[in-house]
Each structure stands twice: as C-alpha cells, then as structure tokens.
GROMACS .gro file of C-alpha atoms in nm:
model
   68
    1UNK     CA    1  -0.191  -1.082   0.135
    2UNK     CA    2  -0.312  -1.067  -0.213
    3UNK     CA    3  -0.227  -1.338  -0.424
    4UNK     CA    4  -0.151  -1.345  -0.784
    5UNK     CA    5  -0.443  -1.372  -0.961
    6UNK     CA    6  -0.580  -1.065  -0.764
    7UNK     CA    7  -0.238  -0.858  -0.836
    8UNK     CA    8  -0.280  -0.961  -1.212
    9UNK     CA    9  -0.660  -0.813  -1.219
   10UNK     CA   10  -0.537  -0.500  -1.038
   11UNK     CA   11  -0.317  -0.433  -1.312
   12UNK     CA   12  -0.515  -0.513  -1.545
   13UNK     CA   13  -0.761  -0.269  -1.446
   14UNK     CA   14  -0.554   0.010  -1.424
   15UNK     CA   15  -0.468   0.012  -1.023
   16UNK     CA   16  -0.146   0.168  -0.982
   17UNK     CA   17  -0.131   0.168  -0.636
   18UNK     CA   18  -0.209  -0.055  -0.318
   19UNK     CA   19  -0.161  -0.072   0.037
   20UNK     CA   20  -0.164  -0.387   0.309
   21UNK     CA   21  -0.242  -0.276   0.641
   22UNK     CA   22  -0.117  -0.531   0.900
   23UNK     CA   23  -0.290  -0.500   1.180
   24UNK     CA   24  -0.095  -0.787   1.366
   25UNK     CA   25   0.250  -0.645   1.297
   26UNK     CA   26   0.130  -0.273   1.278
   27UNK     CA   27   0.306  -0.214   0.967
   28UNK     CA   28   0.188  -0.074   0.609
   29UNK     CA   29   0.282  -0.174   0.287
   30UNK     CA   30   0.324   0.020  -0.012
   31UNK     CA   31   0.308  -0.169  -0.383
   32UNK     CA   32   0.354   0.026  -0.733
   33UNK     CA   33   0.294  -0.128  -1.096
   34UNK     CA   34   0.602  -0.138  -1.246
   35UNK     CA   35   0.534  -0.208  -1.583
   36UNK     CA   36   0.295  -0.490  -1.578
   37UNK     CA   37   0.407  -0.610  -1.196
   38UNK     CA   38   0.364  -0.454  -0.876
   39UNK     CA   39   0.671  -0.382  -0.662
   40UNK     CA   40   0.727  -0.323  -0.314
   41UNK     CA   41   0.804   0.031  -0.269
   42UNK     CA   42   0.782   0.073   0.101
   43UNK     CA   43   0.691  -0.128   0.415
   44UNK     CA   44   0.656   0.094   0.722
   45UNK     CA   45   0.603   0.044   1.090
   46UNK     CA   46   0.642   0.425   1.182
   47UNK     CA   47   0.675   0.804   1.003
   48UNK     CA   48   0.412   0.870   0.707
   49UNK     CA   49   0.336   0.735   0.402
   50UNK     CA   50   0.225   0.968   0.057
   51UNK     CA   51   0.051   0.787  -0.222
   52UNK     CA   52   0.237   0.784  -0.543
   53UNK     CA   53  -0.119   0.840  -0.722
   54UNK     CA   54  -0.347   1.048  -0.497
   55UNK     CA   55  -0.180   1.388  -0.529
   56UNK     CA   56  -0.135   1.531  -0.140
   57UNK     CA   57  -0.299   1.179   0.029
   58UNK     CA   58  -0.016   1.130   0.328
   59UNK     CA   59  -0.115   0.952   0.646
   60UNK     CA   60   0.101   0.902   0.955
   61UNK     CA   61   0.145   0.520   1.024
   62UNK     CA   62   0.092   0.609   1.393
   63UNK     CA   63  -0.293   0.744   1.268
   64UNK     CA   64  -0.381   0.419   1.129
   65UNK     CA   65  -0.298   0.192   1.430
   66UNK     CA   66  -0.434   0.439   1.703
   67UNK     CA   67  -0.730   0.327   1.929
   68UNK     CA   68  -1.015   0.580   1.992
   0.00000   0.00000   0.00000
C-alpha cells in the first residue's frame, strides 16, 4: 500500500491515476486525483477496469490474475 508521502509525491509530479493490484485478495483498486488528494474510485474483484487517464485502456480483472 502506498504511504502518505508516496501519494503526495505522485500528486506533485502530475500523476492523475494509479492502480494497486492485491495478489493475495485478487483485487484491483483504482485511485484518482481529486484536487490535491487521491480518492479510491473503484475496488474490483471481477469485471473490467478502464483507465480514466489513458484513453481506451481497459483490462479484465481475471486477466490480471490468470495463471499462464
């Protein structure tokens, strides 16, 4: 998990969105910059997640955790 100073650095350097992939619980959290702080936008275990920053980038959650 990102600690406070990492989140602040992300915001100061123009990061608008980041995702945290939790392999233990097989979830993906999407955080979006809202003003000067990041807010949890979604936490998904299934379905698909679409970037708010990279146009057209979408990934199915099951693809992230599928074994080769």
